[in-house]
Short mmCIF file of C-alpha atoms in Angstrom, two decimals:
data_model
loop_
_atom_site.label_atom_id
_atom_site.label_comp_id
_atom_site.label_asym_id
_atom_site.label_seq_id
_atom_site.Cartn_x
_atom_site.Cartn_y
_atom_site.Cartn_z
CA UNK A 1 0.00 0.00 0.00
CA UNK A 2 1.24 3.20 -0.56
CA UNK A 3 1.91 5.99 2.10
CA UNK A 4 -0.07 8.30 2.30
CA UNK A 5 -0.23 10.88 5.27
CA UNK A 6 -2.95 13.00 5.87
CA UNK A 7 -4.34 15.73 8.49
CA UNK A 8 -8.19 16.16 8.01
CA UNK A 9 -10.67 18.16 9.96
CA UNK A 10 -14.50 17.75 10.20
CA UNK A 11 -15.96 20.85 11.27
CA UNK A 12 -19.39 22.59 11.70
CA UNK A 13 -21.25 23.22 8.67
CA UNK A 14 -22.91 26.41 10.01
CA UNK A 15 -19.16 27.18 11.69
CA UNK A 16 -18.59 31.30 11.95
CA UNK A 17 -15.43 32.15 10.81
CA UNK A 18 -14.78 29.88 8.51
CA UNK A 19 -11.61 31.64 7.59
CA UNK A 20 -10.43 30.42 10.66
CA UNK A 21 -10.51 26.77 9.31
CA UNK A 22 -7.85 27.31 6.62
CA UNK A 23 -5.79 28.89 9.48
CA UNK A 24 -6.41 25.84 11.76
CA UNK A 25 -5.04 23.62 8.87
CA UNK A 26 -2.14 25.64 7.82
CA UNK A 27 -1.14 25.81 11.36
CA UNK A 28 -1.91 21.51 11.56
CA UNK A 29 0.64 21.65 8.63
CA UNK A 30 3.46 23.58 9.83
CA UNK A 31 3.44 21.21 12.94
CA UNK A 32 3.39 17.85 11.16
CA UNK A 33 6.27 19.19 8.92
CA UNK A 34 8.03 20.25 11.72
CA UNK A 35 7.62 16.92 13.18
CA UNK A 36 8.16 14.71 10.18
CA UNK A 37 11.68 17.14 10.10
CA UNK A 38 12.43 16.37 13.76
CA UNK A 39 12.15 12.71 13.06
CA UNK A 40 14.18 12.63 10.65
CA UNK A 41 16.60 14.59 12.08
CA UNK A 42 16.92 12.30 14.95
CA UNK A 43 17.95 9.24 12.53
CA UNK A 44 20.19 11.14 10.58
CA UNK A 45 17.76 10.66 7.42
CA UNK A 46 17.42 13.72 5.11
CA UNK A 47 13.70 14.39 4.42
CA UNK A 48 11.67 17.20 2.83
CA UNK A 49 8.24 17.65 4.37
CA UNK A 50 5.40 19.41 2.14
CA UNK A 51 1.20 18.88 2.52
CA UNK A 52 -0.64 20.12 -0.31
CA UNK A 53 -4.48 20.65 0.12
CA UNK A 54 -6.51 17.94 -1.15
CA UNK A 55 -10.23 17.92 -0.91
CA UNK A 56 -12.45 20.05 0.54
CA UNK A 57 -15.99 18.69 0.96
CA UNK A 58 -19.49 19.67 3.15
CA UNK A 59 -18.01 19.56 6.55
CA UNK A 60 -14.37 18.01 5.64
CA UNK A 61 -11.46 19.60 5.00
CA UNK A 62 -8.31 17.38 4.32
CA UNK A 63 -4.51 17.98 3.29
CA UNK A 64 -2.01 15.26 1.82
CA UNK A 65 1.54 14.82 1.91
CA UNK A 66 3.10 15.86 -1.23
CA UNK A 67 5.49 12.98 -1.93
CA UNK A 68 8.12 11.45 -4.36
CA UNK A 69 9.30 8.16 -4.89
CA UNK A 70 13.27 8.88 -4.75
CA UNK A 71 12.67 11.85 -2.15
CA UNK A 72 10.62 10.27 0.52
CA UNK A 73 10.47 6.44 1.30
CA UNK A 74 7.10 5.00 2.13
CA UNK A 75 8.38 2.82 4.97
CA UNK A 76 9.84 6.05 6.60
CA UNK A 77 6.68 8.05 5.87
CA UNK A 78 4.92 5.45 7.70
CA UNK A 79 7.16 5.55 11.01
CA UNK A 80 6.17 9.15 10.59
CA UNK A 81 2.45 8.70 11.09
CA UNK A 82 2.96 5.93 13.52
CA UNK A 83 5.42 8.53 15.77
CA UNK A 84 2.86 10.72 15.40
CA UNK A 85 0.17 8.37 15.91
CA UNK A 86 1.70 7.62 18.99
CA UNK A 87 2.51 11.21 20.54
CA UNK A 88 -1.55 12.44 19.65
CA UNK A 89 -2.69 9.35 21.79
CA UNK A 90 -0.41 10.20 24.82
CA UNK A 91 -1.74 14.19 24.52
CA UNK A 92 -5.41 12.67 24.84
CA UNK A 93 -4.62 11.58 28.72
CA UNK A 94 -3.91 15.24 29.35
CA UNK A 95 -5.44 18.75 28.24
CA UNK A 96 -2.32 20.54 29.06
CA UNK A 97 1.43 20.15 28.72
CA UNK A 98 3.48 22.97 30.10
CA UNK A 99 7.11 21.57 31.85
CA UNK A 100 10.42 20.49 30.29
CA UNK A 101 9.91 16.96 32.13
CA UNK A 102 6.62 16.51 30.30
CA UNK A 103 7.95 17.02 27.16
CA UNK A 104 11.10 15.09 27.80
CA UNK A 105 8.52 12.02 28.54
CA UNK A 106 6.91 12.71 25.14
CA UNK A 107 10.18 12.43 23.56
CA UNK A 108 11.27 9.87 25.76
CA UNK A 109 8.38 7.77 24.33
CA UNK A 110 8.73 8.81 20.69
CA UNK A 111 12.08 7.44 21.14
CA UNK A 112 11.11 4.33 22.07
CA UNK A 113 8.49 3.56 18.70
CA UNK A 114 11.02 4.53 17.06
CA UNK A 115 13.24 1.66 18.48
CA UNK A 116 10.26 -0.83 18.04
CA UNK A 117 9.29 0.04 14.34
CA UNK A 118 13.10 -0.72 13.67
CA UNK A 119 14.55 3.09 12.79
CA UNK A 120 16.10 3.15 16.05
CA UNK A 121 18.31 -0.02 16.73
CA UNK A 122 21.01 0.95 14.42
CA UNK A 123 21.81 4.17 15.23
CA UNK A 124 21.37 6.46 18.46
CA UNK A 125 18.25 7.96 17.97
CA UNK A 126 17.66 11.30 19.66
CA UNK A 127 14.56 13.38 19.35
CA UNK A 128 14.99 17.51 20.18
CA UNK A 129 13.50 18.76 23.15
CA UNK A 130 13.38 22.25 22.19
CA UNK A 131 12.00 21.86 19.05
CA UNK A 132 9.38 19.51 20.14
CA UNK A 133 8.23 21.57 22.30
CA UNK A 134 7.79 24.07 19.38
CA UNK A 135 6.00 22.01 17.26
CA UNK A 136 3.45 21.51 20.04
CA UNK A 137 3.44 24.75 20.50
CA UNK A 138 1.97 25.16 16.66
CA UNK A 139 -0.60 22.32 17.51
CA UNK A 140 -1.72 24.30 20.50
CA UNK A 141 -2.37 27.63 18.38
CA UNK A 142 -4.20 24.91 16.03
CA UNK A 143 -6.38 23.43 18.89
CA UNK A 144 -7.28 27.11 20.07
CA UNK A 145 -9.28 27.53 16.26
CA UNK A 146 -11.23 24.32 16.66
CA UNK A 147 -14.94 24.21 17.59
CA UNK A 148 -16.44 22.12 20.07
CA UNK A 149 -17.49 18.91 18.53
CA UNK A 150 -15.01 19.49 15.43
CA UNK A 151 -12.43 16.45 15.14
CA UNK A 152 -9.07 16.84 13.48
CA UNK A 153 -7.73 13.33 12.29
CA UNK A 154 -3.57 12.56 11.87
CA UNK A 155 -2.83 9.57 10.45
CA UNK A 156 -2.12 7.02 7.18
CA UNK A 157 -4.16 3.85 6.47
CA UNK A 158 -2.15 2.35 8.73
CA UNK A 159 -2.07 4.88 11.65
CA UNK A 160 -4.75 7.00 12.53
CA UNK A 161 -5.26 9.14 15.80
CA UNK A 162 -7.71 11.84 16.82
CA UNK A 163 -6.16 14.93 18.12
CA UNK A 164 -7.29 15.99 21.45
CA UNK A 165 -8.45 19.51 20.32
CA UNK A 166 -8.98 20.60 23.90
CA UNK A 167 -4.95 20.29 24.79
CA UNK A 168 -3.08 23.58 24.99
CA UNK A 169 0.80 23.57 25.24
CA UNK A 170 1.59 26.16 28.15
CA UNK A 171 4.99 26.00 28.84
CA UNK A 172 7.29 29.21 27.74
CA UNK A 173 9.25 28.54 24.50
CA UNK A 174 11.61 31.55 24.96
CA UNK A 175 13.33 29.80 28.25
CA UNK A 176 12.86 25.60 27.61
CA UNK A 177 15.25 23.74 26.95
CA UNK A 178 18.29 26.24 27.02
CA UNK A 179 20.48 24.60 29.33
CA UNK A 180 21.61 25.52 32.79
CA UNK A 181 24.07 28.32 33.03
CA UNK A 182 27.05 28.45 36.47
CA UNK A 183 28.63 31.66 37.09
CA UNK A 184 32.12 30.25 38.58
CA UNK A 185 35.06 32.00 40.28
CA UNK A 186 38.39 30.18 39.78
CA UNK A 187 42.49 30.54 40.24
CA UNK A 188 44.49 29.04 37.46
CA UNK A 189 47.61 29.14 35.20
CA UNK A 190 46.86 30.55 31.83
CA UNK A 191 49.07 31.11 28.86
CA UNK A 192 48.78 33.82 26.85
CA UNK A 193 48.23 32.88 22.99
CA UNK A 194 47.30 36.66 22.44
CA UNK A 195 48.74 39.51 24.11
CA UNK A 196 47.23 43.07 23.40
CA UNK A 197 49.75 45.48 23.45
CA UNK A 198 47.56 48.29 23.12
CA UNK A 199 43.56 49.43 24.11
CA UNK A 200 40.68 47.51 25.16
CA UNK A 201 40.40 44.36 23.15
CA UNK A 202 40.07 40.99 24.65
CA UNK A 203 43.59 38.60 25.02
CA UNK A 204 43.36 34.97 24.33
CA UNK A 205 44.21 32.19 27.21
CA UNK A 206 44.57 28.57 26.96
CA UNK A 207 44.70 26.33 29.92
CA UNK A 208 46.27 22.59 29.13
CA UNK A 209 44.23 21.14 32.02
CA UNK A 210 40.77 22.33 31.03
CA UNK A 211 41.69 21.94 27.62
CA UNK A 212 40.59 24.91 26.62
CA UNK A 213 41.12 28.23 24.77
CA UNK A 214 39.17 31.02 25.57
CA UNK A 215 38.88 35.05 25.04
CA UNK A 216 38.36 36.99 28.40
CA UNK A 217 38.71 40.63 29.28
CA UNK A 218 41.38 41.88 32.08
CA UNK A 219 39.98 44.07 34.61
CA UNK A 220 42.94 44.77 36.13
CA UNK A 221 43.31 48.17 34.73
CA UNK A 222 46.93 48.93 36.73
CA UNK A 223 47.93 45.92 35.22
CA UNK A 224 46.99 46.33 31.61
CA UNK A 225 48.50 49.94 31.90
CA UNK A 226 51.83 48.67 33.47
CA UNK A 227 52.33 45.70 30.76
CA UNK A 228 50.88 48.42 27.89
CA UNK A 229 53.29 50.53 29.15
CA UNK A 230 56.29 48.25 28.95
CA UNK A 231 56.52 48.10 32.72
CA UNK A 232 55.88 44.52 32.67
CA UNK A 233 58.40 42.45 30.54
CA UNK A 234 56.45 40.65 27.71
CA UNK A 235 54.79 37.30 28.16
CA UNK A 236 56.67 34.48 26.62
CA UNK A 237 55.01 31.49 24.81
CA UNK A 238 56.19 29.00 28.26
CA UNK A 239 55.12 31.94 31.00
CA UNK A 240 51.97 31.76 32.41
CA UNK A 241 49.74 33.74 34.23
CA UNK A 242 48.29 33.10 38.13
CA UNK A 243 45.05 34.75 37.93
CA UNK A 244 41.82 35.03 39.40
CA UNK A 245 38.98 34.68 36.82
CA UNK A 246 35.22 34.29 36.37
CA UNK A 247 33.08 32.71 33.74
CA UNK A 248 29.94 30.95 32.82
CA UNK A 249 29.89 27.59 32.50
CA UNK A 250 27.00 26.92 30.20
CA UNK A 251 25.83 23.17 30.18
CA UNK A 252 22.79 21.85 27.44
CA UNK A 253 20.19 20.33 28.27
CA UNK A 254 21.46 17.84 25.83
CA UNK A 255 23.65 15.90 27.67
CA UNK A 256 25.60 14.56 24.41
CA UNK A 257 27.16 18.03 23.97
CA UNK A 258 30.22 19.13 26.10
CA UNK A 259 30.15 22.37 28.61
CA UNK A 260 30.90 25.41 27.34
CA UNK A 261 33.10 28.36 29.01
CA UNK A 262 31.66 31.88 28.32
CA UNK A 263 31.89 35.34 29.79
CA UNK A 264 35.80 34.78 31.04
CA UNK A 265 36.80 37.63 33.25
CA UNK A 266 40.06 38.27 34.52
CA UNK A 267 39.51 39.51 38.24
CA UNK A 268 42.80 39.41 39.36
CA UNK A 269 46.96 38.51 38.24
CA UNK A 270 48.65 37.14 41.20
CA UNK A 271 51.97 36.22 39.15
CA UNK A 272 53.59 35.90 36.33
CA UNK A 273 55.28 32.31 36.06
CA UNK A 274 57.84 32.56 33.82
CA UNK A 275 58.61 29.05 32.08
CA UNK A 276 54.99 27.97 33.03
CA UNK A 277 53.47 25.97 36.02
CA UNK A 278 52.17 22.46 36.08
CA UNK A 279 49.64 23.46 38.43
CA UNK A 280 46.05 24.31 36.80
CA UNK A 281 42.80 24.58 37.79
CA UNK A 282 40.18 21.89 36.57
CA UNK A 283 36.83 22.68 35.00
CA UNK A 284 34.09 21.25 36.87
CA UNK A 285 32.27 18.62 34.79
#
């Protein structure tokens, strides 16, 4: 059988606004692209999502999925309806979803049919939070056009699911899903890769035990003015600096990616090691 996935809304005859339909489905659209994209995204499979409208009858409206044989494979369109098939039936337990650990679950579980319908096992399949949570933000905006006693339909032939048009996604896109940021104070030896020998720009550091190179700003104005100066002999390539520092340690919520150091701020310059130090501060994991 071929694939074939559809959205498709049955709505009020007599409906006022009926404007508001085509909105409703364009919305609908945008959020099963985004999805089929997230999917495929979290199998490494390159996929173009586009829905085209298809009929429009007395109190039916349906779209299609605009597909090609050598773009889109039927087999993965499928595991696209039954994903979805499967997320629509977990949001009819619940008429809101508003925290990160919600969402996580939803993914969690989305995860998991992937595994089962066999696009998972080979590869480590990974579906992202933060732009799941956008997509059901879309079907939200959807849900909020829909009548009482209108039914909006996601599926294939295969896999079909109502959509709970009473659900509402309330969580706050602008701060999900970004991670947790740690301002930290530490003391450490730092080379300098980049000394500025004149105004305000930042210097370049690298530190061999948190195997890292960074950009930071020296507020030690004395300091800068002695070594600007020519007070302060230059900085070899084997000297390093003791110095007190800040930054922000920025962690995603993705716990594949590494930490990242941001914001570095020299506080203070104890010494200047000439010949380097062995002795360097670790960043915390």
């Amino acid at each position: 059988m071929e694939a074939n996935v559809f959205i498709k809304i049955d709505y009020k005859k007599d409906r006022p606004n009926p404007s508001q339909l085509f909105e409703a489905m364009s919305l609908y659209i945008s959020a099963y692209e985004q999805f089929g994209q997230i999917l495929a995204k979290s199998i490494d499979v390159k996929q173009e999502f586009k829905f085209h409208l298809e009929d429009i009858q007395i109190s039916s409206i349906k779209a299609k999925l605009i597909q090609s044989p050598s773009i889109i494979h039927d087999f993965f369109i499928n595991r696209v309806a039954s994903a979805g098939s499967k997320l629509f039936e977990q949001l009819l337990e619940t008429d809101e979803t508003e925290t990160e650990e919600q969402v996580d679950q939803l993914a969690a579980n989305i995860e998991e049919t992937l595994i089962n319908d066999g696009l998972g096992n080979e590869i480590d399949s990974h579906i992202d939070r933060k732009a799941l949570s956008h997509m059901l933000g879309t079907v939200s905006k959807a849900n909020n056009l829909i009548l009482k006693d209108e039914i909006v339909e996601f599926g294939s032939p295969s896999y079909s699911q109502n959509i709970n048009t009473k659900w509402r996604f309330a969580g706050d896109l602008s701060t999900m899903f970004l991670g947790l940021k740690e301002t930290i104070i530490a003391k450490d030896y730092l080379y300098v890769k980049i000394a500025i020998n004149e105004g305000k720009q930042l210097w370049t550091f690298k530190s061999s035990k948190m195997n890292k190179t960074f950009t930071a700003r020296i507020l030690v104005k004395d300091w800068i003015k002695n070594y600007q100066s020519g007070l302060i002999p230059p900085i070899g390539p084997k000297d390093t600096l003791l110095a007190e520092f800040s930054y922000d340690l920025y962690k995603p919520y993705d716990k594949r990616k590494t930490a990242e150091v941001r914001n570095v701020k020299i506080i203070s310059i104890e010494d200047i090691v000439r010949g380097g130090s062995d002795e360097q501060f670790e960043i915390p994991a």
